[in-house]
Coordinates of C-alpha atoms and ligand atoms in Angstrom, one line a residue:
M14 CA -19.3 72.6 142.9
S15 CA -18.0 72.1 139.3
A16 CA -14.3 72.4 138.5
P17 CA -13.1 76.0 137.7
K18 CA -12.9 76.9 134.1
R19 CA -9.2 77.7 134.3
T20 CA -6.7 76.7 136.9
Y21 CA -3.4 78.6 137.0
K22 CA -0.3 76.7 138.2
I23 CA 1.7 79.1 140.3
A24 CA 5.2 78.5 141.8
A25 CA 5.3 80.4 145.1
I26 CA 8.9 81.2 146.3
P27 CA 8.6 83.2 149.6
A28 CA 12.3 82.9 150.2
D29 CA 13.5 85.0 153.2
G30 CA 12.4 87.4 156.0
V31 CA 9.2 89.2 155.3
G32 CA 9.0 87.5 151.9
I33 CA 7.5 84.6 153.8
E34 CA 4.8 86.8 155.5
V35 CA 3.8 88.8 152.4
V36 CA 3.6 85.8 150.1
T37 CA 1.3 84.1 152.6
A38 CA -0.8 87.3 152.6
G39 CA -0.9 87.5 148.8
R40 CA -1.9 83.9 148.4
T41 CA -4.8 84.4 150.9
V42 CA -6.1 87.4 149.0
L43 CA -5.7 85.8 145.6
D44 CA -7.4 82.6 146.7
A45 CA -10.3 84.7 148.1
L46 CA -10.6 86.4 144.8
A47 CA -10.6 83.1 143.0
A48 CA -13.3 81.7 145.4
A49 CA -15.4 84.7 144.6
S50 CA -15.1 84.3 140.8
D51 CA -18.0 81.8 140.6
G52 CA -15.7 79.1 139.2
A53 CA -14.1 81.4 136.5
F54 CA -10.6 80.6 137.7
A55 CA -8.6 79.0 140.5
F56 CA -4.9 78.8 141.6
D57 CA -3.0 75.6 142.0
W58 CA 0.0 76.6 144.2
T59 CA 3.3 74.8 144.7
E60 CA 5.6 76.3 147.3
F61 CA 9.4 76.0 147.1
P62 CA 11.6 76.3 150.2
W63 CA 14.4 78.0 148.4
G64 CA 16.3 81.0 149.9
C65 CA 19.0 81.6 152.5
T66 CA 17.8 78.9 155.0
Y67 CA 17.9 76.4 152.2
F68 CA 21.4 77.6 151.3
E69 CA 22.6 77.1 154.9
R70 CA 21.4 73.5 154.6
T71 CA 22.4 72.6 151.1
G72 CA 25.0 75.2 149.9
R73 CA 22.6 76.1 147.1
M74 CA 20.0 78.9 146.8
M75 CA 17.7 76.6 144.8
D76 CA 17.5 73.0 143.6
R77 CA 20.0 72.1 140.8
D78 CA 17.0 71.4 138.5
G79 CA 15.0 74.3 139.8
L80 CA 14.8 76.1 136.5
E81 CA 13.5 73.0 134.7
V82 CA 10.9 72.6 137.3
L83 CA 9.8 76.2 137.3
Q84 CA 9.5 76.2 133.5
H85 CA 6.2 74.3 133.6
F86 CA 4.4 76.9 135.8
D87 CA 2.1 79.6 134.5
A88 CA 3.8 82.2 136.7
I89 CA 6.1 82.6 139.7
Y90 CA 5.0 84.5 142.8
F91 CA 8.1 85.6 144.6
G92 CA 8.7 87.2 148.1
A93 CA 12.2 88.6 148.7
V94 CA 15.6 87.1 149.0
G95 CA 18.5 87.9 151.3
W96 CA 19.5 87.3 154.9
P97 CA 22.4 88.6 156.9
S98 CA 23.9 85.0 157.2
V99 CA 24.6 84.9 153.4
P100 CA 26.4 87.5 151.4
D101 CA 23.8 89.5 149.4
H102 CA 25.5 88.9 146.0
V103 CA 25.4 85.2 146.6
S104 CA 21.7 85.1 147.6
L105 CA 20.6 87.5 144.8
W106 CA 22.5 85.8 142.0
G107 CA 21.7 82.3 143.3
L108 CA 17.9 82.8 143.2
R109 CA 16.2 85.9 141.9
L110 CA 18.7 86.9 139.2
N111 CA 19.2 83.3 138.3
I112 CA 15.5 83.0 137.5
A113 CA 15.0 86.4 135.9
Q114 CA 18.0 86.1 133.6
N115 CA 17.6 82.5 132.6
F116 CA 13.9 83.0 131.9
D117 CA 14.7 86.1 129.9
Q118 CA 12.4 88.2 132.0
W119 CA 13.7 91.3 130.3
A120 CA 11.0 93.8 131.1
N121 CA 10.5 94.8 134.8
V122 CA 7.4 96.9 135.3
R123 CA 7.1 98.9 138.5
P124 CA 4.0 101.1 138.9
V125 CA 4.2 104.0 141.2
H126 CA 0.7 104.2 142.6
F127 CA -0.5 106.7 145.2
H128 CA -3.1 105.2 147.6
P129 CA -6.0 107.0 149.2
G130 CA -5.4 107.3 153.0
V131 CA -1.6 107.0 152.7
V132 CA 0.2 110.3 153.4
S133 CA 2.9 111.0 150.8
P134 CA 6.1 112.9 151.8
L135 CA 5.3 114.9 148.7
R136 CA 3.1 117.9 149.5
K137 CA 2.2 118.0 145.8
A138 CA 0.5 114.6 146.2
D139 CA -2.3 116.2 148.3
D140 CA -3.9 117.9 145.4
T141 CA -2.3 116.5 142.3
Q142 CA -3.2 113.3 140.5
L143 CA 0.0 111.3 140.4
D144 CA 0.5 107.9 138.7
W145 CA 3.4 106.7 136.7
V146 CA 5.3 103.4 135.8
V147 CA 9.0 102.7 135.8
V148 CA 10.0 100.2 133.1
R149 CA 13.3 98.7 133.9
E150 CA 15.6 96.9 131.5
N151 CA 16.0 93.6 133.3
S152 CA 18.4 91.4 131.4
E153 CA 21.7 93.3 130.9
G154 CA 23.0 96.8 131.6
E155 CA 24.8 97.2 134.9
Y156 CA 23.5 93.8 136.2
A157 CA 25.0 91.8 133.4
G158 CA 27.4 90.2 135.8
L159 CA 30.4 90.9 133.6
G160 CA 33.8 91.7 135.1
G161 CA 36.1 90.3 137.7
R162 CA 38.4 90.9 140.6
N163 CA 42.1 90.9 139.6
L164 CA 45.6 91.6 140.8
S165 CA 45.1 90.6 144.4
G166 CA 48.4 88.7 144.0
R167 CA 50.1 92.1 144.0
G168 CA 49.6 92.3 147.7
P169 CA 47.3 94.1 150.2
G170 CA 45.7 97.3 148.9
N171 CA 46.4 96.5 145.2
E172 CA 43.3 94.6 144.1
V173 CA 41.3 95.9 141.1
A174 CA 37.7 95.1 140.2
L175 CA 36.0 95.6 136.9
Q176 CA 32.2 95.7 136.8
T177 CA 31.2 96.1 133.2
A178 CA 27.8 97.3 132.0
L179 CA 26.5 95.6 128.8
F180 CA 24.3 97.5 126.4
T181 CA 23.2 95.7 123.2
E182 CA 21.2 97.5 120.6
K183 CA 18.7 94.6 120.6
G184 CA 18.4 94.8 124.4
C185 CA 17.9 98.6 124.3
E186 CA 15.4 98.4 121.5
R187 CA 13.1 95.8 122.9
I188 CA 12.7 97.5 126.3
I189 CA 12.3 100.9 124.7
R190 CA 9.6 99.5 122.3
F191 CA 7.9 97.8 125.3
A192 CA 7.8 101.2 127.1
F193 CA 6.2 102.9 124.0
D194 CA 3.6 100.1 123.7
L195 CA 2.8 100.5 127.4
A196 CA 2.5 104.3 127.0
R197 CA -0.1 103.8 124.3
T198 CA -2.3 102.0 126.8
R199 CA -2.2 104.9 129.3
P200 CA -4.2 108.1 129.5
V201 CA -1.0 110.2 129.1
K202 CA 0.9 108.9 126.1
K203 CA 4.4 109.9 127.1
V204 CA 7.8 108.1 127.5
S205 CA 10.7 109.6 129.5
S206 CA 14.0 107.9 128.7
V207 CA 16.7 108.0 131.4
T208 CA 20.4 107.6 131.0
K209 CA 23.7 109.1 132.0
S210 CA 25.0 109.5 128.5
N211 CA 27.0 112.7 129.3
A212 CA 29.4 110.6 131.5
Q213 CA 28.9 107.1 130.1
Q214 CA 29.6 107.7 126.5
Y215 CA 29.3 104.2 125.0
G216 CA 26.4 102.1 126.3
M217 CA 24.2 105.0 127.3
V218 CA 24.8 106.9 124.0
L219 CA 23.7 103.7 122.2
W220 CA 20.6 103.7 124.4
D221 CA 19.9 107.4 123.6
E222 CA 20.3 106.8 119.8
T223 CA 18.1 103.7 119.9
F224 CA 15.4 105.7 121.8
T225 CA 15.4 108.5 119.2
R226 CA 15.2 105.9 116.3
V227 CA 12.4 103.9 118.0
A228 CA 10.4 107.1 118.9
R229 CA 9.9 107.8 115.1
D230 CA 7.6 104.7 115.0
Y231 CA 5.4 106.2 117.7
P232 CA 4.5 109.7 116.5
D233 CA 1.5 109.7 118.8
V234 CA 3.6 109.4 121.9
T235 CA 5.4 112.4 123.5
T236 CA 9.0 111.8 124.5
E237 CA 11.8 113.3 126.5
S238 CA 15.4 112.2 127.4
V239 CA 16.5 113.1 130.9
L240 CA 19.8 112.4 132.7
V241 CA 19.3 110.2 135.8
D242 CA 20.4 112.9 138.3
A243 CA 17.9 115.3 136.8
M244 CA 15.2 112.6 136.7
S245 CA 15.6 111.9 140.4
A246 CA 15.0 115.6 141.1
K247 CA 12.0 115.5 138.7
F248 CA 10.5 112.6 140.6
V249 CA 10.3 114.9 143.6
L250 CA 9.6 118.3 142.0
K251 CA 7.5 117.6 138.8
P252 CA 6.1 114.1 139.1
E253 CA 2.9 115.1 137.4
D254 CA 4.9 115.2 134.2
L255 CA 5.6 111.5 134.2
S256 CA 3.7 108.6 132.6
V257 CA 6.2 105.9 131.5
V258 CA 9.8 106.1 132.6
V259 CA 12.2 103.7 130.9
A260 CA 15.7 103.2 132.2
S261 CA 18.6 100.7 132.5
N262 CA 18.7 98.0 135.1
L263 CA 20.5 100.0 137.9
N264 CA 19.0 103.4 137.2
A265 CA 15.5 102.1 137.1
D266 CA 16.1 100.0 140.3
I267 CA 17.1 103.1 142.2
L268 CA 14.4 105.4 140.7
S269 CA 11.6 102.9 141.4
D270 CA 12.6 102.8 145.1
L271 CA 12.4 106.5 145.1
G272 CA 9.0 106.4 143.5
S273 CA 7.6 103.9 146.1
A274 CA 9.1 106.0 148.9
L275 CA 7.3 109.1 147.5
A276 CA 4.1 107.1 147.4
G277 CA 4.5 106.4 151.1
S278 CA 6.5 103.2 151.6
L279 CA 8.6 100.6 149.9
G280 CA 6.1 98.1 151.2
L281 CA 3.4 99.4 148.8
A282 CA 5.3 98.9 145.5
A283 CA 4.4 96.1 143.2
S284 CA 6.4 94.7 140.3
A285 CA 6.3 92.2 137.4
N286 CA 9.3 90.6 135.6
Y287 CA 7.9 89.7 132.2
N288 CA 9.2 87.4 129.6
P289 CA 7.0 89.2 127.0
E290 CA 7.3 86.4 124.4
R291 CA 5.8 84.0 127.0
R292 CA 8.5 81.3 126.3
F293 CA 9.1 81.2 130.1
P294 CA 6.9 82.0 133.1
S295 CA 6.9 85.6 134.3
M296 CA 7.7 86.5 137.9
F297 CA 5.6 88.8 140.2
E298 CA 7.1 90.2 143.4
P299 CA 7.1 93.2 145.6
V300 CA 9.9 95.8 145.0
H301 CA 11.1 95.6 148.6
G302 CA 13.7 93.2 150.1
S303 CA 13.5 90.8 153.0
A304 CA 13.4 93.5 155.6
P305 CA 15.3 91.6 158.4
D306 CA 14.6 94.5 160.8
I307 CA 10.9 93.7 160.9
A308 CA 10.8 90.0 159.8
G309 CA 8.7 87.7 161.9
L310 CA 6.9 90.6 163.7
G311 CA 3.7 90.3 161.6
V312 CA 3.8 94.0 160.7
A313 CA 5.1 93.9 157.1
N314 CA 3.0 95.8 154.6
P315 CA 1.6 93.1 152.3
I316 CA 0.2 95.6 149.7
G317 CA 3.2 95.5 147.3
T318 CA 3.0 91.7 147.1
I319 CA -0.8 91.8 146.8
L320 CA -0.7 94.3 144.0
S321 CA 2.0 92.2 142.3
G322 CA -0.8 89.6 142.3
A323 CA -3.0 92.1 140.4
L324 CA -0.3 92.4 137.8
M325 CA -0.2 88.6 137.5
L326 CA -4.0 88.6 137.0
E327 CA -3.6 91.2 134.2
H328 CA -0.9 89.0 132.6
F329 CA -3.4 86.1 132.6
G330 CA -6.0 88.4 130.8
L331 CA -8.1 88.8 134.0
A332 CA -8.2 92.6 133.9
D333 CA -11.5 93.0 135.6
E334 CA -10.3 90.8 138.5
A335 CA -7.1 92.9 138.7
A336 CA -9.2 96.1 138.9
R337 CA -11.4 94.5 141.6
L338 CA -8.3 93.8 143.7
Q339 CA -6.9 97.3 143.2
K340 CA -10.2 98.7 144.3
A341 CA -10.2 96.5 147.4
V342 CA -6.7 97.7 148.3
D343 CA -7.6 101.4 147.8
A344 CA -10.8 100.9 149.9
T345 CA -8.6 99.4 152.6
T346 CA -6.0 102.1 152.8
G347 CA -8.8 104.7 152.3
S348 CA -10.5 103.4 155.4
G349 CA -7.3 103.8 157.5
V350 CA -6.3 100.1 157.8
L351 CA -2.6 100.8 157.5
T352 CA 0.6 99.0 158.7
R353 CA 3.1 101.0 160.7
D354 CA 5.4 101.8 157.8
V355 CA 2.6 104.1 156.5
G356 CA 1.6 105.5 159.8
G357 CA -0.9 103.0 161.0
T358 CA -1.1 100.2 163.7
A359 CA -2.6 97.4 161.7
T360 CA -0.8 94.0 161.4
T361 CA -0.2 92.2 158.1
D362 CA -3.2 89.9 158.9
D363 CA -5.5 92.9 159.7
V364 CA -4.7 94.4 156.2
V365 CA -5.3 91.0 154.5
A366 CA -8.7 90.6 156.3
A367 CA -9.8 94.1 155.3
I368 CA -8.8 93.6 151.7
V369 CA -10.6 90.2 151.5
D370 CA -13.7 91.9 153.0
N371 CA -13.4 94.8 150.5
L372 CA -13.3 92.4 147.5
H373 CA -17.1 92.2 147.9
L374 CA -17.7 96.0 147.6
Ligands
NAD117 N1 14.0 91.6 145.2 C1 14.6 91.2 146.3 O1 14.5 90.0 146.7 C2 15.4 92.2 147.1 C3 15.3 93.5 146.9 C4 16.0 94.4 147.7 C5 16.8 93.9 148.7 N2 16.9 92.6 148.9 C6 17.6 92.0 150.0 O2 16.8 92.2 151.2 C7 17.7 92.4 152.3 C8 17.4 93.7 153.1 O3 17.7 94.7 152.2 P1 17.4 96.3 152.5 O4 17.3 96.5 154.0 O5 18.4 97.1 151.7 O6 16.0 96.5 151.8 P2 14.5 96.2 152.3 O7 13.6 96.5 151.2 O8 14.4 94.8 152.8 O9 14.2 97.2 153.6 C9 14.4 98.6 153.5 C10 13.5 99.3 154.5 O10 12.1 99.1 154.1 C11 11.4 98.5 155.1 N3 10.4 97.6 154.4 C12 10.7 96.7 153.3 N4 9.7 96.0 153.0 C13 8.7 96.4 153.9 C14 7.3 96.0 154.0 N5 6.8 95.0 153.2 N6 6.6 96.6 155.0 C15 7.1 97.5 155.8 N7 8.4 97.9 155.7 C16 9.2 97.4 154.7 C17 12.4 97.7 155.9 O11 11.8 97.5 157.2 C18 13.6 98.6 155.9 O12 13.5 99.6 156.9 C19 19.2 92.3 151.8 O13 19.6 91.0 151.9 C20 19.0 92.6 150.3 O14 19.9 92.0 149.5 C21 16.2 91.7 148.1

């Protein structure tokens, strides 16, 4: 067989817990898709052992020169980081946030997709077409890492901690423009901006004002500004009103978990961390964490990771292949091959085998 027309170099970082199972699952499906592409494309995988086990051995979450090494890949396919043996802020900052922040992956896109055959806790989902995307500011806001712990010298009970959120006009503007550009590609051209500017009167007011200014450049896109508490209610009560929801790092993190739970399970939710300028590789990963409660049992839902692979295909300009993968996943859930988090009895491997079969539909 002749060499594929294009080979994508992918850094796989399964990291911890179910991350290892779902990245294996995702790689199997993506390789099957590449094999069925008649030589149009292939993946060249390099797997890195970074994560909490690596930390226990070396005292580091990733190699010292890890970022330099990763820089030369076309994309990063990530599992999940975190294990009870390492404090969560150490593991998260040492690996996932280290990569996302240093590679300026400032746009985190998290589609909320409702799958056939998966029962949503929302009764409305039975007879209403629901589909929206959460766009998360991924470089600053509440996760800027600014602050410190002080005054512990004053004795027990007197320590003070500051956790400062950073909002720059440039940071707000680029993510808001990204959301408007994305809305223009969707059937419903609408952007909902989410803040808490009644209580947080500096950063979030700057966000609101930037949103109003940027919106003037997109007269064809409908807009609304909603406070985060009201938006969480709207996710449940009026989700048919949503198309693109743009929010700060923390607010969008919380809202996207709510969205994936409404779609049936955290295990279904895909995400992409983009460096839109393509100066650095972008990173594709499920929304969920390492799920220590089910790790190693072979029952993790691989769909969030597999559909993160579909987002990676779109990023490479392989939109038809991404659609083919999405269709295979929908056919799989529609035929009742479901892991237990969505009410089924299938194992991770059963779901992978069914998706691979359904690629040929
Ligand atoms: N992006 C990341 O790497 C990321 C994100 C969130 C949490 N974490 C880390 O993961 C660890 C566990 O955190 P948590 O328990 O709060 O969140 P979690 O997402 O790991 O688990 C929450 C619940 O969802 C279930 N779940 C998650 N993924 C699933 C899947 N693929 N299939 C079926 N069920 C699934 C789990 O069993 C659990 O009941 C912590 O160390 C945390 O810091 C990492």
